Short mmCIF file of C-alpha atoms and ligand atoms in Angstrom, two decimals:
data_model
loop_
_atom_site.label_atom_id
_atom_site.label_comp_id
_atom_site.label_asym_id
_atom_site.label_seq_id
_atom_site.Cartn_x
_atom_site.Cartn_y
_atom_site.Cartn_z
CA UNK I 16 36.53 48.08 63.45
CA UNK I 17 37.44 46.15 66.55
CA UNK I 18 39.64 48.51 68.19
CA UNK I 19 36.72 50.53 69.16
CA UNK I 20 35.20 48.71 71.76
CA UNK I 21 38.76 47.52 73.22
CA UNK I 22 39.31 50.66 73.53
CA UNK I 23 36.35 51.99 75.42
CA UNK I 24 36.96 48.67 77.94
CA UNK I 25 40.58 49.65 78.63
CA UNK I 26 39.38 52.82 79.35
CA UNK I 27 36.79 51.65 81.53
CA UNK I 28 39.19 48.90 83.37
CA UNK I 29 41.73 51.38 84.19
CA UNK I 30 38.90 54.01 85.72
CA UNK I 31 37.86 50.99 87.94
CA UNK I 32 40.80 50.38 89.50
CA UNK I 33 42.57 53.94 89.21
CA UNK I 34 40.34 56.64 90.79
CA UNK I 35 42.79 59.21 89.91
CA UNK I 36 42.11 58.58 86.44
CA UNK I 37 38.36 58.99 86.32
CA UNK I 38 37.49 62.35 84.47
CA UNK I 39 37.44 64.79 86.63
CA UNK I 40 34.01 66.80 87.09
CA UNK I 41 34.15 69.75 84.50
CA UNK I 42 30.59 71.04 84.31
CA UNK I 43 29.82 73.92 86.07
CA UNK I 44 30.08 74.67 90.36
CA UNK I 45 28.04 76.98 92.49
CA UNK I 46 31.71 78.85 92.95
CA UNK I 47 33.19 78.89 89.03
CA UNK I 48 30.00 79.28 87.55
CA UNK I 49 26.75 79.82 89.24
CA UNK I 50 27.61 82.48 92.08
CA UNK I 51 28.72 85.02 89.57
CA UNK I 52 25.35 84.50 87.33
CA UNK I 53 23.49 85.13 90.76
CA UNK I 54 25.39 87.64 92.14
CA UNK I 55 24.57 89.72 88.96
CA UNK I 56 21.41 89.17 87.89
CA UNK I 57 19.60 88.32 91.26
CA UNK I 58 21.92 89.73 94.34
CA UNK I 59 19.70 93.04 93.66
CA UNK I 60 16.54 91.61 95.33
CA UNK I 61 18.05 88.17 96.77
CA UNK I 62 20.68 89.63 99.39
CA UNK I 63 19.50 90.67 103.04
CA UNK I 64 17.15 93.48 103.37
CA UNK I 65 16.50 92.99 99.64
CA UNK I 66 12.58 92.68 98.62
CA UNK I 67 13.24 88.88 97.74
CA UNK I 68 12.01 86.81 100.82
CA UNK I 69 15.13 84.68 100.57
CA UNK I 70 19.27 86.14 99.93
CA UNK I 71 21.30 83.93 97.48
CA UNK I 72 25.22 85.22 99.08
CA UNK I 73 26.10 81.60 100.43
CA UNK I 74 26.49 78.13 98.95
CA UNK I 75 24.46 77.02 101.56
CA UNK I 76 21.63 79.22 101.29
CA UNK I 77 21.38 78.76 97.09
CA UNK I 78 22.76 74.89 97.44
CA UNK I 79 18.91 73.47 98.47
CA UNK I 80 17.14 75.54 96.03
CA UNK I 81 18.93 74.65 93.03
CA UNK I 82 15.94 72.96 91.29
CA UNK I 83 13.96 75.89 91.69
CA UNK I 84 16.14 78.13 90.72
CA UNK I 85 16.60 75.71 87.45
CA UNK I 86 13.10 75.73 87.03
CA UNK I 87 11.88 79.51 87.59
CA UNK I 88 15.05 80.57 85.36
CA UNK I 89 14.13 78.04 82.62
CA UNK I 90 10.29 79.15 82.84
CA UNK I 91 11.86 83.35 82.68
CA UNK I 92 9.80 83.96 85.69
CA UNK I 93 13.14 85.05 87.50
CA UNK I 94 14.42 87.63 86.99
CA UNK I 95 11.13 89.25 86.91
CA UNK I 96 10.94 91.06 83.94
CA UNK I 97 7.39 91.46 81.75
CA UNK I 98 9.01 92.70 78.20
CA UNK I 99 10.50 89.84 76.07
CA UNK I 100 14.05 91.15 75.85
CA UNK I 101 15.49 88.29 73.62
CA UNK I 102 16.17 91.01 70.41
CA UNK I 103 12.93 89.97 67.98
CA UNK I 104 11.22 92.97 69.62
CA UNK I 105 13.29 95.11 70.88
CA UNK I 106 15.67 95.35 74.19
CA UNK I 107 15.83 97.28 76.78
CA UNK I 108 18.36 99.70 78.95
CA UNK I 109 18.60 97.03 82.59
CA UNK I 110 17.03 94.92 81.20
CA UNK I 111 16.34 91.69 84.18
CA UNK I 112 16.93 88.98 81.33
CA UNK I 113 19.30 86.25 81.54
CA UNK I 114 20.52 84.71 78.36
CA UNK I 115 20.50 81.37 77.06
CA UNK I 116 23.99 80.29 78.00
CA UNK I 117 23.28 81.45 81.72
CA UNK I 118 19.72 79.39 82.01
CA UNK I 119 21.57 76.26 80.99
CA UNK I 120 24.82 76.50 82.84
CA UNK I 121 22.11 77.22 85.56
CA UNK I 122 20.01 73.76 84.33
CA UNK I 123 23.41 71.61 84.50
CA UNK I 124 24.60 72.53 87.88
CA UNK I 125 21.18 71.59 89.39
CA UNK I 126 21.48 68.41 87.36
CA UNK I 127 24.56 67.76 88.53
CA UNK I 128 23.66 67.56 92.34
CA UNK I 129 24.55 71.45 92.52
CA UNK I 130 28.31 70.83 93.49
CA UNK I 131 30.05 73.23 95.00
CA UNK I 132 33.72 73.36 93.25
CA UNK I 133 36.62 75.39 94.86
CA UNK I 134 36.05 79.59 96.28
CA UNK I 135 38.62 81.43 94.44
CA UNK I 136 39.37 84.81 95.88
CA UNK I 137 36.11 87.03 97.16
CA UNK I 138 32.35 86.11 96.59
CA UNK I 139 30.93 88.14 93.55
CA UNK I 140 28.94 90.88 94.99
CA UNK I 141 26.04 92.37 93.11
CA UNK I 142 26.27 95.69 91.24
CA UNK I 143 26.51 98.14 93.64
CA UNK I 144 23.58 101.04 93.42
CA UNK I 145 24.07 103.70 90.86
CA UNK I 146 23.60 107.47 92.36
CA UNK I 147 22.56 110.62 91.02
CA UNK I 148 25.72 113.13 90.23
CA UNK I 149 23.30 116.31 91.19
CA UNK I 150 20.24 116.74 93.08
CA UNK I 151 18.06 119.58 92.71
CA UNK I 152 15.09 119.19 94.51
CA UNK I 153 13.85 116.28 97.16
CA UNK I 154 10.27 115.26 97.28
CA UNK I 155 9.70 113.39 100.70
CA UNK I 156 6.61 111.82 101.83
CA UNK I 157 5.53 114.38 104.21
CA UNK I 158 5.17 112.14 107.04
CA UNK I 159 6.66 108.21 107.97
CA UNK I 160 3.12 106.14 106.36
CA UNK I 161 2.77 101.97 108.37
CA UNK I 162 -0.10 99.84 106.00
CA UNK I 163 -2.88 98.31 107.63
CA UNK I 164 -3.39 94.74 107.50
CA UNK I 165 -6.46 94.80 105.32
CA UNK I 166 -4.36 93.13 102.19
CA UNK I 167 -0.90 91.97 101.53
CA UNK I 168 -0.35 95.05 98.96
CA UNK I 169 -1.09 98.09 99.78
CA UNK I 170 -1.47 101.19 97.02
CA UNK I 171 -1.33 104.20 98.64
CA UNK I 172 -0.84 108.06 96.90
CA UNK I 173 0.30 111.43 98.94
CA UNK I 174 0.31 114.56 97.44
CA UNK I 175 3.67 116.51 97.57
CA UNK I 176 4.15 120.23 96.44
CA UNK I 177 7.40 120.36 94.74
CA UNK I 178 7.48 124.47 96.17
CA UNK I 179 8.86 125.08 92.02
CA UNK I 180 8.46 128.86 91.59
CA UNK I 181 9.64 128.45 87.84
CA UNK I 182 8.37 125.87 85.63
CA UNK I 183 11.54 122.51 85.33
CA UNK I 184 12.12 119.91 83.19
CA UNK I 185 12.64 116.44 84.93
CA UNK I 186 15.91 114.79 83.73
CA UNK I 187 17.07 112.06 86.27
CA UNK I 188 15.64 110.85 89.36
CA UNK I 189 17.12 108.98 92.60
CA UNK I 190 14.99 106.87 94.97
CA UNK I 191 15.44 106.77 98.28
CA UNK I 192 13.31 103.92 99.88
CA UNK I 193 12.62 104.12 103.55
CA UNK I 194 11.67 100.28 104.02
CA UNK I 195 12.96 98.74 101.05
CA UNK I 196 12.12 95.37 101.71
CA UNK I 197 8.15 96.50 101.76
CA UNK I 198 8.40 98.82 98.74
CA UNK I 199 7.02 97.38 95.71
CA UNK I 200 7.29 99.82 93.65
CA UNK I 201 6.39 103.93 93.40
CA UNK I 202 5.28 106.11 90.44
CA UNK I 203 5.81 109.66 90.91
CA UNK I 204 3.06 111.50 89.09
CA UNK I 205 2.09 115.68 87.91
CA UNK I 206 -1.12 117.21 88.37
CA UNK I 207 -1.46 119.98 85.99
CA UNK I 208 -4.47 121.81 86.94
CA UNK I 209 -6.11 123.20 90.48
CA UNK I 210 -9.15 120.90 89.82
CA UNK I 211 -6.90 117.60 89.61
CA UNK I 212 -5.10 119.10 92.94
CA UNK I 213 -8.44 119.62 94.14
CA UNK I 214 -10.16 116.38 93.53
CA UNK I 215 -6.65 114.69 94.73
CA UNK I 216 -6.63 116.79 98.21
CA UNK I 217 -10.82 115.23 98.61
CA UNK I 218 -9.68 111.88 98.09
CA UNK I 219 -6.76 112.49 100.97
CA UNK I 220 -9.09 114.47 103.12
CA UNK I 221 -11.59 111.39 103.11
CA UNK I 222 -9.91 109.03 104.62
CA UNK I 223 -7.77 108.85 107.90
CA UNK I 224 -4.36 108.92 107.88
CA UNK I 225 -1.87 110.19 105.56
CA UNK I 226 -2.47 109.81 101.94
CA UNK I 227 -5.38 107.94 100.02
CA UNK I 228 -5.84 104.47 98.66
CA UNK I 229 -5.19 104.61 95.15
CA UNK I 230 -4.56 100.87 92.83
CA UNK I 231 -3.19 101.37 89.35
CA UNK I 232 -2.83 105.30 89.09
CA UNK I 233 -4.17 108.31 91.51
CA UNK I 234 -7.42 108.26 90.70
CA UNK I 235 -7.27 111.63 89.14
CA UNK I 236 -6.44 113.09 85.55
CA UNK I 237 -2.51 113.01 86.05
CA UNK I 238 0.53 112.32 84.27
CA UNK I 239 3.60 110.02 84.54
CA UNK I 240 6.76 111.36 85.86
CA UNK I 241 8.79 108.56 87.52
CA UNK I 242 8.27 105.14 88.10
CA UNK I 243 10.80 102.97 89.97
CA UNK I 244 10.45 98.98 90.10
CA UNK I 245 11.63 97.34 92.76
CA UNK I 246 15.37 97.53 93.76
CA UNK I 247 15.28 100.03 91.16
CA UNK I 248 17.62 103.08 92.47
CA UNK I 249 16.79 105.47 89.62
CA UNK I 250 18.36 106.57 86.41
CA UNK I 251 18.47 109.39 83.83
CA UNK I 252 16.24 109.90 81.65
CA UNK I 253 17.28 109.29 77.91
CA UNK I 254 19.80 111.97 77.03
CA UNK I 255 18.63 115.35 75.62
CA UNK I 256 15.03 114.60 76.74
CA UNK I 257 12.81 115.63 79.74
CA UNK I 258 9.40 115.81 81.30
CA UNK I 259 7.66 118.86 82.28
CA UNK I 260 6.90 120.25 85.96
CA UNK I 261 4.53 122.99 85.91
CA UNK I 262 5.46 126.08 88.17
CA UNK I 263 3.52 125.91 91.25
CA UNK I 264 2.19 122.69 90.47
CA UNK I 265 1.66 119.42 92.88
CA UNK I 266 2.77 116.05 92.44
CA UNK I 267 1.42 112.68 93.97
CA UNK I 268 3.31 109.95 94.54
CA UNK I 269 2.20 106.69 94.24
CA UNK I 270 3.46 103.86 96.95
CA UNK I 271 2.46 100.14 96.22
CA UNK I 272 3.93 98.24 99.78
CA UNK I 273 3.91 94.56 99.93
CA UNK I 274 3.77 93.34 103.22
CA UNK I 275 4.88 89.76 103.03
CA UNK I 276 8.05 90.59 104.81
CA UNK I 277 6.61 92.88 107.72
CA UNK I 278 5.11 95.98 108.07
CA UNK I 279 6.98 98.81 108.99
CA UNK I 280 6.65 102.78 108.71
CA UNK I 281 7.71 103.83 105.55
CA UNK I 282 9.44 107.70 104.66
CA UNK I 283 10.39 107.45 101.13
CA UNK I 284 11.74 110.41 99.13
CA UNK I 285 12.81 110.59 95.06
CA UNK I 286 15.65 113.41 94.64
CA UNK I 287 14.77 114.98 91.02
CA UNK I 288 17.66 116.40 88.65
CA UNK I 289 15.99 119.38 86.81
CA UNK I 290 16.76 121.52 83.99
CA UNK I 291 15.58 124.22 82.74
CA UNK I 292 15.20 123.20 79.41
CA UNK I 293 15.74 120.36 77.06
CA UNK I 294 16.32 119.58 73.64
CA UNK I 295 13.21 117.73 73.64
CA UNK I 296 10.27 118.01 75.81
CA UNK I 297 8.84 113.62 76.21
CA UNK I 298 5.72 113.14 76.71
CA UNK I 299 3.81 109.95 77.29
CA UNK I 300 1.33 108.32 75.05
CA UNK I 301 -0.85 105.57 74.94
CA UNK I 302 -2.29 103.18 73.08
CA UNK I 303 -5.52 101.56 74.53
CA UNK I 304 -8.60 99.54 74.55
CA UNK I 305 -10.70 101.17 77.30
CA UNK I 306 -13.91 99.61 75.58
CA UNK I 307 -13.07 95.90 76.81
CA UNK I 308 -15.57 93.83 77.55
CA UNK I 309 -14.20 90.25 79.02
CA UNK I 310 -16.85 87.35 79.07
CA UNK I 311 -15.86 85.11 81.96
CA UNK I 312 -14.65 81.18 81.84
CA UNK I 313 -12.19 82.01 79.38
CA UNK I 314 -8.53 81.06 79.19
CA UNK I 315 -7.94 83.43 76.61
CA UNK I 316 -9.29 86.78 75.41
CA UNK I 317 -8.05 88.75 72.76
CA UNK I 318 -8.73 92.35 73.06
CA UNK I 319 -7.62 94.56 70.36
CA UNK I 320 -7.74 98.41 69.68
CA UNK I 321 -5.65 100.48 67.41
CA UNK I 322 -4.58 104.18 67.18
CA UNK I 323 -3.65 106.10 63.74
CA UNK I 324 -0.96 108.35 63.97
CA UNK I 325 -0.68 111.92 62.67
CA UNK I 326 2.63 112.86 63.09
CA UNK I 327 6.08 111.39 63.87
CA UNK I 328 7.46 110.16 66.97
CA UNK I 329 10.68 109.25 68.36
CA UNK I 330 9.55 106.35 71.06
CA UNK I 331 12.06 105.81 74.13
CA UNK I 332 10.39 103.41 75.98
CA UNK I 333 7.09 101.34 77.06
CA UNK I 334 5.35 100.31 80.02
CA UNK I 335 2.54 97.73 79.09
CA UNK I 336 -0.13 97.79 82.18
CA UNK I 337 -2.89 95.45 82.40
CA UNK I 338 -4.50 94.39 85.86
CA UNK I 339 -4.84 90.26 87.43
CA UNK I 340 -5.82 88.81 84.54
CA UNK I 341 -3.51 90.24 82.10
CA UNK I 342 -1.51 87.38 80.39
CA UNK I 343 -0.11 88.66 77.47
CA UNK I 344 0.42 91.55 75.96
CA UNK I 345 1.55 93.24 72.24
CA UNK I 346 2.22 96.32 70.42
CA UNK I 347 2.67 97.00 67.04
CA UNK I 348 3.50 99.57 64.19
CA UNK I 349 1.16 98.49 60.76
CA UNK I 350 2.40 100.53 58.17
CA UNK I 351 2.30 99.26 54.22
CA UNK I 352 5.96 98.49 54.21
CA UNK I 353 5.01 96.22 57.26
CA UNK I 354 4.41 95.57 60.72
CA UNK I 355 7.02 96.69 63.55
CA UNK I 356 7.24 95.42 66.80
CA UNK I 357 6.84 97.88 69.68
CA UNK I 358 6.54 95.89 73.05
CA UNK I 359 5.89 92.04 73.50
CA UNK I 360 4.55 90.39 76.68
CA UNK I 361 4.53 86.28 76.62
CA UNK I 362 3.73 86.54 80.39
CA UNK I 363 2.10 89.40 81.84
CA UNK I 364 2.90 89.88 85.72
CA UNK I 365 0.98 92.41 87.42
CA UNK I 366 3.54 92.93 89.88
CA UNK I 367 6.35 93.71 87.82
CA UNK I 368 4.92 96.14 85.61
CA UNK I 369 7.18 99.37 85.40
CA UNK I 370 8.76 101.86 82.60
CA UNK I 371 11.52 100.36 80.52
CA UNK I 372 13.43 102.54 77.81
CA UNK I 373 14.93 100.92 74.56
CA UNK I 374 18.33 100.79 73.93
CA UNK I 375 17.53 102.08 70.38
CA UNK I 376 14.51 104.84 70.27
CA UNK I 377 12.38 103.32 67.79
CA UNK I 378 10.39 106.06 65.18
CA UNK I 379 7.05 105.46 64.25
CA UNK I 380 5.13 107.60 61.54
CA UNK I 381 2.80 109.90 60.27
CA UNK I 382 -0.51 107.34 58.73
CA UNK I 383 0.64 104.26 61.42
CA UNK I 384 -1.84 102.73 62.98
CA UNK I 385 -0.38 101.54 66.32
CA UNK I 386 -2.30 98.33 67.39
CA UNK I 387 -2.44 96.70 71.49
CA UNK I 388 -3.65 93.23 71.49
CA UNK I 389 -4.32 92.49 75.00
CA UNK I 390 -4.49 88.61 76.55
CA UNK I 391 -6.63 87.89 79.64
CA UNK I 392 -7.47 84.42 81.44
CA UNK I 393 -10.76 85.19 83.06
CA UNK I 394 -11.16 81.40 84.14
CA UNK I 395 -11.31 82.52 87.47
CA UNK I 396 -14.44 84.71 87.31
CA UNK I 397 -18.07 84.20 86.77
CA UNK I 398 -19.43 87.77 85.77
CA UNK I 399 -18.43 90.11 82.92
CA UNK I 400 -15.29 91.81 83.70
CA UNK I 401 -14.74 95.61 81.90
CA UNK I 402 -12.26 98.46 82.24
CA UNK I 403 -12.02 100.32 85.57
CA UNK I 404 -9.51 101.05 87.96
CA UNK I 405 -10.73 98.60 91.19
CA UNK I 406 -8.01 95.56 91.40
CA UNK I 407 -11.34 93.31 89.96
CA UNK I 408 -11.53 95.48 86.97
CA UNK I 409 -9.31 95.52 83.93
CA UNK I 410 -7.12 98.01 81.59
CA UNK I 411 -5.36 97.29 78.62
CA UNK I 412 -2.93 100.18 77.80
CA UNK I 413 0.82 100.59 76.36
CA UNK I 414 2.49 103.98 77.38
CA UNK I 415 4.89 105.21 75.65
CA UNK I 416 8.00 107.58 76.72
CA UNK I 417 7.39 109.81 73.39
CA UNK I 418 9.26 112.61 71.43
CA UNK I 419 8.32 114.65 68.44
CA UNK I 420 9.63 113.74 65.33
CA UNK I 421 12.73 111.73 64.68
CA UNK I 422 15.50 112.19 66.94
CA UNK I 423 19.48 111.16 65.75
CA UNK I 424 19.79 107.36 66.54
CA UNK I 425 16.46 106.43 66.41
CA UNK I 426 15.50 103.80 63.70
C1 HEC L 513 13.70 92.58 91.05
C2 HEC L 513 13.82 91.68 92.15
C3 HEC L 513 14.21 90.25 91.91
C4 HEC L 513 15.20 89.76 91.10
C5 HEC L 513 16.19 90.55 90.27
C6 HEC L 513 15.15 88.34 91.23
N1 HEC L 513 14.16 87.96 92.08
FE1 HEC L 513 13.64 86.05 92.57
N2 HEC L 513 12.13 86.75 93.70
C7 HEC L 513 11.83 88.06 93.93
C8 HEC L 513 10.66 88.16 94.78
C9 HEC L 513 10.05 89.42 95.30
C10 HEC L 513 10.24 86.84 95.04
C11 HEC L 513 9.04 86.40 95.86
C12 HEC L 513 7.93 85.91 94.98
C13 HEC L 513 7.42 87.00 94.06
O1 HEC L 513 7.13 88.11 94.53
O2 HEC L 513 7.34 86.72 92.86
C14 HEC L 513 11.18 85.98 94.34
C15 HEC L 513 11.10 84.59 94.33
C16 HEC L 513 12.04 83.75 93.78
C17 HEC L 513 12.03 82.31 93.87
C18 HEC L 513 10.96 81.49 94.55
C19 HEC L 513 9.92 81.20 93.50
C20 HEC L 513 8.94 80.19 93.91
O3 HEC L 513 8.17 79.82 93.01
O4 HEC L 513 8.92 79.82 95.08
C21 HEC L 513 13.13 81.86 93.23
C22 HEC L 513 13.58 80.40 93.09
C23 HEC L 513 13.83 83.01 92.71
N3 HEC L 513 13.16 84.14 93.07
C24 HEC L 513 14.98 82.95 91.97
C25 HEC L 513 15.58 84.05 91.38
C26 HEC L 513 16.74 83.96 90.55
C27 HEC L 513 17.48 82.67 90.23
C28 HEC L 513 17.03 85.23 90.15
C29 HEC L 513 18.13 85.68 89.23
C30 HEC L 513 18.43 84.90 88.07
C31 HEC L 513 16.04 86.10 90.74
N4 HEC L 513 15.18 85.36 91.48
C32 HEC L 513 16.01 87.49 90.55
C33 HEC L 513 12.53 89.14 93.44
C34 HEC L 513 13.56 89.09 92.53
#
C-alpha cells in the first residue's frame, strides 16, 4: 500500500533534477499530425488562390489560428458541408466531413500550445484536382462577366446554346473557373421549351450587361443539370445514369460570385462528357413545402409537407435548398415497415448548399410518403415571411438525383 506514493515521488525527484528524463511530449504536432489532416480535408479552399480568405501550407500561417481551427472543427462548421455525413443517415461520395479521431487530435494540439514537432520529408499537399478523361462539348460564358459592387454575392445567369444538333445524355462534367477565388458556386441548368428560352432571353435583354440577376434558380421553368460547389472540379455522374439535353435546346448557367476577395472579370466554362444513351435516363425530383407561411420572432419553425409516391425509385443523391433562415433541414421515407432517412441537415448554411450523391443509391417505393420538415429562425424579421425566390423570401425543397425503379446496388 505504501509503495505507491514512494513511487510516484521517486519518479517525480528524478524528473526534477534529470531533464532528460521528463516524458517526452507525445501528443500530437502541427508536422506528425495536424498538417496531413489539413492538407486533406482543407488545402482545397485554404491554399493560395483558393476561395478560403486565408491558406493553411505553413506552420506559421496555421500555428496562430489553432483555437479556431479547434473550435470551427469541433462545432462541424469547417469543412463546410450541410448533409450530416456521420452514417445514421446516409453518406456521401466527397463528402467534406472530418471524423471524430481527426476533430480531437485537432482539439489536443491546440491544447497543447499547438507545437510544432519535427518536418519529416515534404509538406502534405492537398489532393490534386481530378480531370475529365473525354470532353465532348465546352459551354463558355460567352463573354469575360466583372460584378458590381451592389452586394458581396452576386447571382448572375447567361444563357448558352449548347449548338447539339442530336439530342445527348449528360454523363460527367469538368469546371473550369475563370476567377476561382470569386466563384461561389455555378449550377448549369436546361430549358426545354422556346417559351422558357424566351422568357430567359427577356430577363437578359432587360438589363445591361451580360447575363441577368438571378438568386436561387433562373427565374424560369428549368431543370438541373450540373451544380459545382466551391473548389469543386467536377465528377461523373453515377455510373450507367445520365441527364437529358434536348436537341437544339439552350442552357443557362447560373454564377453565384462572392466578392470578399476582389472583384475580377470572370470567363468560366463546364466541359460536358455526353452519350448518346444511357442505361438509365435521372431525373430530378422534389419534395416541397411551397405553401410556407413563417410568422416572425421565432427561433424555430417547423414546416412540414409530404409527397406519396406512385412508383419506385432508385435515389442517387440530394441537394436540400432553403434560403437565410434555413436552419435545419430533414427528409424521410414513412412506409409501414418504418421510417427511412433520406437527407439530414443539423445546420443549414445557405452558402454551401450543392448536389451530393450517396455512396449507396437508396430505393424508395410505390405507397411512400416522402416527408421535408424544414427549420427556420425568423428572429431576425418582423413581417410574415412566405415562399418566393427574392434572397428575403423562403423555399423549403429536397431534390433528388432520381431513377426509375430499382437499380443493382441500391438498398
Ligand atoms: C470548400 C472550401 C473550404 C474547405 C474545404 C474548408 N474551408 Fe475553412 N473557410 C472557407 C471559407 C470560404 C471561409 C470564409 C468564411 C466562410 O465563407 O464561411 C472559411 C473560413 C474558415 C475559418 C475562419 C472561421 C471564422 O469563424 O473566422 C477557419 C478557422 C477555417 N475556415 C478552418 C477550416 C478548416 C480547419 C478546414 C478543414 C478541416 C476548412 N476550413 C475547410 C472555405 C473552406
Amino acid at each position: 500500500m505504501l509503495l505507491r506514493p514512494v513511487l510516484a515521488l521517486t519518479a517525480a525527484f528524478a524528473g526534477s533534477c534529470d531533464r532528460s528524463a521528463e516524458p517526452a511530449y507525445d501528443g500530437p504536432t502541427y508536422h506528425r499530425d495536424v498538417a496531413p489532416i489539413l492538407a486533406s480535408n482543407c488545402g482545397e479552399c485554404h491554399r493560395s488562390g483558393g476561395i478560403a480568405p486565408f491558406p493553411f501550407t505553413t506552420y506559421e500561417e496555421v500555428a496562430p489560428l489553432a483555437a479556431t481551427i479547434a473550435a470551427v472543427t469541433g462545432a462541424r462548421t469547417m469543412p463546410p458541408f450541410n448533409l450530416d455525413n456521420g452514417g445514421t443517415c446516409n453518406t456521401y461520395v466527397g463528402a467534406r466531413w472530418l471524423d471524430e479521431d481527426d476533430i480531437a487530435t485537432l482539439a489536443a494540439w491546440a491544447q497543447a500550445g499547438a507545437p510544432a514537432g519535427e518536418p519529416s520529408g515534404e509538406a502534405p499537399q492537398a489532393p490534386a484536382a481530378w480531370q475529365l478523361d473525354r470532353v465532348d462539348l465546352t459551354l463558355a460564358m460567352p463573354e469575360p462577366y466583372t460584378p458590381d459592387d451592389s452586394a458581396d454575392d452576386i447571382y448572375r445567369c447567361f444563357i448558352i446554346d449548347p449548338g447539339l444538333t442530336e439530342e445527348a445524355f449528360l454523363v460527367g462534367f469538368e469546371v473550369r473557373l475563370g476567377r476561382p477565388e470569386m466563384v461561389h458556386h455555378l449550377t448549369l441548368y436546361a430549358l426545354d421549351s422556346e417559351q422558357d428560352e424566351a422568357d430567359a432571353a427577356m430577363l437578359d435583354a432587360a438589363e445591361a450587361g451580360p447575363g441577368y440577376t438571378c438568386f436561387g434558380d433562373p427565374l424560369v421553368p428549368s431543370r438541373w443539370l450540373v451544380g459545382a460547389g466551391p473548389s469543386d472540379r467536377g465528377r461523373m455522374l453515377p455510373a450507367g445514369t445520365g441527364l437529358y439535353m434536348g436537341a437544339g435546346r439552350k442552357t443557362v448557367l447560373q454564377m453565384h460570385y462572392n466578392r470578399s476577395q476582389g472583384t475580377f472579370p470572370d470567363q468560366t466554362a463546364i466541359d460536358l462528357q455526353l452519350a448518346a444513351s444511357v442505361p438509365h435516363e435521372a431525373f430530378i425530383e422534389r419534395v416541397e413545402d411551397p405553401f410556407l407561411e413563417l410568422p416572425p420572432g421565432q427561433s424555430a419553425v417547423v414546416e412540414i409537407d409530404t409527397r406519396e409516391l406512385r412508383e419506385d425509385f432508385t435515389l442517387w443523391g440530394v441537394w436540400p435548398h432553403m434560403h437565410g433562415l434555413g436552419a435545419q433541414l430533414r427528409v424521410t421515407a414513412e412506409r409501414p415497415a418504418g421510417e427511412q432517412c433520406l437527407a439530414q441537415v443539423d445546420d443549414y448554411q445557405f452558402h454551401w448548399q450543392e448536389f451530393s450523391f450517396y455512396e449507396r443509391p437508396v430505393r424508395v417505393h410505390a405507397g411512400d410518403t416522402l416527408r421535408i420538415a424544414c427549420t427556420y429562425d425568423t428572429t431576425s424579421r418582423d413581417t410574415t415571411t412566405t415562399w418566393g425566390y427574392g434572397t428575403a423570401d423562403e423555399m423549403c425543397i429536397g431534390f433528388f438525383y432520381v431513377t426509375e425503379g430499382f437499380v443493382p446496388g441500391s438498398e
